[in-house]
mmCIF file of C-alpha atoms and ligand atoms in Angstrom:
data_model
loop_
_atom_site.group_PDB
_atom_site.id
_atom_site.type_symbol
_atom_site.label_atom_id
_atom_site.label_comp_id
_atom_site.label_asym_id
_atom_site.label_seq_id
_atom_site.Cartn_x
_atom_site.Cartn_y
_atom_site.Cartn_z
ATOM 1 C CA MET A 24 0.000 0.000 0.000
ATOM 2 C CA THR A 25 1.221 3.482 -0.810
ATOM 3 C CA ASN A 26 -0.131 6.806 0.289
ATOM 4 C CA ASN A 27 1.005 9.821 -1.682
ATOM 5 C CA ARG A 28 -1.165 12.361 0.076
ATOM 6 C CA PHE A 29 0.301 14.820 2.568
ATOM 7 C CA SER A 30 -0.977 14.277 6.062
ATOM 8 C CA PRO A 31 -2.105 17.363 8.037
ATOM 9 C CA GLY A 32 0.913 16.895 10.287
ATOM 10 C CA MET A 33 3.320 17.017 7.349
ATOM 11 C CA LEU A 34 1.668 20.139 6.017
ATOM 12 C CA THR A 35 1.938 21.895 9.377
ATOM 13 C CA ALA A 36 5.611 20.977 9.587
ATOM 14 C CA ALA A 37 6.239 22.391 6.105
ATOM 15 C CA VAL A 38 4.476 25.667 6.959
ATOM 16 C CA MET A 39 6.361 26.006 10.220
ATOM 17 C CA THR A 40 9.679 25.372 8.505
ATOM 18 C CA SER A 41 9.030 28.174 6.033
ATOM 19 C CA LEU A 42 7.962 30.529 8.859
ATOM 20 C CA VAL A 43 11.163 29.829 10.752
ATOM 21 C CA ALA A 44 13.206 30.435 7.608
ATOM 22 C CA PHE A 45 11.397 33.713 7.082
ATOM 23 C CA ALA A 46 11.953 34.827 10.686
ATOM 24 C CA MET A 47 15.665 34.106 10.382
ATOM 25 C CA THR A 48 16.136 36.014 7.142
ATOM 26 C CA ALA A 49 13.924 38.924 8.182
ATOM 27 C CA ARG A 50 16.354 39.954 10.910
ATOM 28 C CA ALA A 51 19.978 39.586 9.949
ATOM 29 C CA ASP A 52 21.299 43.030 10.774
ATOM 30 C CA VAL A 53 24.184 41.744 12.842
ATOM 31 C CA GLN A 54 26.782 39.562 11.189
ATOM 32 C CA ALA A 55 29.439 37.564 12.987
ATOM 33 C CA ALA A 56 32.786 36.498 11.588
ATOM 34 C CA GLU A 57 36.132 35.081 12.702
ATOM 35 C CA GLY A 58 34.702 33.232 15.695
ATOM 36 C CA TRP A 59 37.271 31.326 17.715
ATOM 37 C CA SER A 60 38.168 30.074 21.160
ATOM 38 C CA ARG A 61 41.154 28.391 22.782
ATOM 39 C CA ALA A 62 41.545 24.812 23.851
ATOM 40 C CA THR A 63 41.124 24.248 27.584
ATOM 41 C CA VAL A 64 42.894 21.829 29.883
ATOM 42 C CA PRO A 65 40.885 19.327 31.958
ATOM 43 C CA GLY A 66 39.665 20.761 35.248
ATOM 44 C CA VAL A 67 39.397 24.317 33.962
ATOM 45 C CA SER A 68 35.787 25.475 33.828
ATOM 46 C CA THR A 69 36.214 28.805 32.033
ATOM 47 C CA ALA A 70 37.099 29.716 28.463
ATOM 48 C CA ALA A 71 37.172 32.857 26.370
ATOM 49 C CA GLY A 72 35.459 33.360 23.024
ATOM 50 C CA TYR A 73 36.301 35.873 20.320
ATOM 51 C CA VAL A 74 34.334 37.106 17.342
ATOM 52 C CA VAL A 75 33.923 40.137 15.104
ATOM 53 C CA LEU A 76 30.392 41.581 15.161
ATOM 54 C CA THR A 77 29.200 44.004 12.514
ATOM 55 C CA ASN A 78 25.900 45.843 12.384
ATOM 56 C CA LYS A 79 24.843 45.904 8.735
ATOM 57 C CA GLY A 80 21.469 47.458 9.516
ATOM 58 C CA ASP A 81 20.208 51.010 9.836
ATOM 59 C CA ASN A 82 19.394 50.863 13.547
ATOM 60 C CA PRO A 83 21.468 50.471 16.710
ATOM 61 C CA ARG A 84 21.520 46.842 17.893
ATOM 62 C CA LYS A 85 21.646 46.057 21.593
ATOM 63 C CA LEU A 86 22.975 42.696 22.783
ATOM 64 C CA LEU A 87 20.699 41.227 25.440
ATOM 65 C CA ARG A 88 21.964 37.732 26.120
ATOM 66 C CA ILE A 89 24.815 35.379 25.266
ATOM 67 C CA SER A 90 24.519 31.630 25.674
ATOM 68 C CA SER A 91 25.951 28.309 24.567
ATOM 69 C CA PRO A 92 24.850 24.718 25.102
ATOM 70 C CA LEU A 93 28.440 24.077 26.265
ATOM 71 C CA ALA A 94 28.478 26.566 29.181
ATOM 72 C CA GLU A 95 26.333 27.364 32.222
ATOM 73 C CA SER A 96 26.609 31.069 31.475
ATOM 74 C CA ILE A 97 28.562 33.529 29.386
ATOM 75 C CA MET A 98 29.534 37.044 30.401
ATOM 76 C CA LEU A 99 30.902 39.998 28.496
ATOM 77 C CA HIS A 100 34.385 40.784 29.771
ATOM 78 C CA GLN A 101 37.018 43.356 29.093
ATOM 79 C CA SER A 102 40.655 42.775 29.959
ATOM 80 C CA SER A 103 43.796 44.796 29.741
ATOM 81 C CA VAL A 104 47.452 44.514 30.650
ATOM 82 C CA ASP A 105 48.967 47.335 32.730
ATOM 83 C CA ALA A 106 52.471 48.802 32.535
ATOM 84 C CA LYS A 107 53.805 46.139 34.930
ATOM 85 C CA GLY A 108 52.486 43.357 32.718
ATOM 86 C CA MET A 109 49.666 42.479 35.100
ATOM 87 C CA ALA A 110 46.532 41.328 33.306
ATOM 88 C CA ARG A 111 43.125 41.929 34.787
ATOM 89 C CA MET A 112 39.563 41.645 33.543
ATOM 90 C CA TRP A 113 36.182 42.957 34.516
ATOM 91 C CA PRO A 114 32.559 42.430 33.466
ATOM 92 C CA VAL A 115 31.016 44.738 30.884
ATOM 93 C CA ALA A 116 27.352 45.534 31.483
ATOM 94 C CA LYS A 117 26.186 46.039 27.925
ATOM 95 C CA LEU A 118 27.133 46.074 24.296
ATOM 96 C CA GLU A 119 25.492 48.115 21.589
ATOM 97 C CA LEU A 120 26.419 48.286 17.924
ATOM 98 C CA ALA A 121 25.721 51.536 16.099
ATOM 99 C CA PRO A 122 24.661 51.259 12.435
ATOM 100 C CA GLY A 123 27.719 50.226 10.435
ATOM 101 C CA GLN A 124 29.804 49.655 13.539
ATOM 102 C CA SER A 125 32.109 46.668 13.846
ATOM 103 C CA ILE A 126 33.411 45.406 17.193
ATOM 104 C CA ARG A 127 36.307 42.983 17.460
ATOM 105 C CA PHE A 128 36.656 40.660 20.434
ATOM 106 C CA GLU A 129 40.283 39.655 20.960
ATOM 107 C CA PRO A 130 42.824 38.490 23.552
ATOM 108 C CA ASN A 131 43.768 41.236 26.049
ATOM 109 C CA GLY A 132 40.594 43.057 25.102
ATOM 110 C CA ARG A 133 36.916 42.382 24.874
ATOM 111 C CA HIS A 134 35.931 38.714 25.165
ATOM 112 C CA MET A 135 33.011 36.405 25.895
ATOM 113 C CA MET A 136 33.751 34.595 29.154
ATOM 114 C CA PHE A 137 32.379 31.056 29.210
ATOM 115 C CA MET A 138 31.600 30.064 32.810
ATOM 116 C CA GLY A 139 31.051 26.438 33.804
ATOM 117 C CA ILE A 140 31.904 24.744 30.525
ATOM 118 C CA THR A 141 30.439 21.266 30.375
ATOM 119 C CA LYS A 142 33.513 19.619 28.829
ATOM 120 C CA PRO A 143 37.002 20.714 27.763
ATOM 121 C CA PHE A 144 37.265 22.556 24.449
ATOM 122 C CA ALA A 145 39.335 20.370 22.122
ATOM 123 C CA VAL A 146 41.430 21.753 19.280
ATOM 124 C CA GLY A 147 39.410 21.841 16.064
ATOM 125 C CA ALA A 148 36.035 21.535 17.792
ATOM 126 C CA GLN A 149 33.185 23.915 17.014
ATOM 127 C CA VAL A 150 31.592 25.740 19.929
ATOM 128 C CA PRO A 151 28.137 27.203 19.242
ATOM 129 C CA LEU A 152 27.551 30.686 20.604
ATOM 130 C CA MET A 153 24.080 32.258 20.547
ATOM 131 C CA LEU A 154 23.721 36.015 20.625
ATOM 132 C CA LEU A 155 20.285 37.450 21.312
ATOM 133 C CA PHE A 156 19.721 41.058 20.344
ATOM 134 C CA GLU A 157 16.830 43.403 20.985
ATOM 135 C CA ASP A 158 13.790 42.787 18.746
ATOM 136 C CA GLU A 159 14.364 39.030 18.946
ATOM 137 C CA GLU A 160 17.236 38.903 16.516
ATOM 138 C CA GLU A 161 19.237 35.834 17.479
ATOM 139 C CA ILE A 162 22.342 34.746 15.655
ATOM 140 C CA THR A 163 24.430 31.632 16.137
ATOM 141 C CA VAL A 164 28.182 31.797 15.716
ATOM 142 C CA MET A 165 30.417 28.755 15.532
ATOM 143 C CA LEU A 166 33.714 29.286 17.353
ATOM 144 C CA THR A 167 36.617 27.194 16.095
ATOM 145 C CA VAL A 168 38.824 25.972 18.928
ATOM 146 C CA ARG A 169 42.491 26.832 18.408
ATOM 147 C CA PRO A 170 45.463 25.370 20.257
ATOM 148 C CA LEU A 171 46.047 26.690 23.806
ATOM 149 C CA VAL A 172 49.561 27.771 22.855
ATOM 150 C CA PRO A 173 49.531 29.420 19.422
HETATM 151 CU CU1 CU B 223 37.139 37.094 31.200
#
């Protein structure tokens, strides 16, 4: 026996898929590139993530939340090295991209601090990073894990 008719369930799934695709393409003001992280050693529960974010839209974009299935939480951090070579870092409350603005996250600067990573980051692995912006624009960035020592 064959049945070539679409079932109502299949039709609903097809409609929902197209709605999701539409929602994703309707809001793509912020683009992410050059995502990477560093390998971690066993027992270490934190990691830093780097990316370049660019606002291609005509409106300011405010970052509301950062998350990853591989970490309990992720914070925005800024770090710097002083004249004596001492490195320190501190949390950054918010991040907003003006129209056309590009912000680079990099070592000894702005970074995404992964807290409570669920397993060590292995060289070559891809770490998903979800960035939620105002107006429900959410983008996913894949961070490529580089060796701990470059
Ligand atoms: Cu940090």
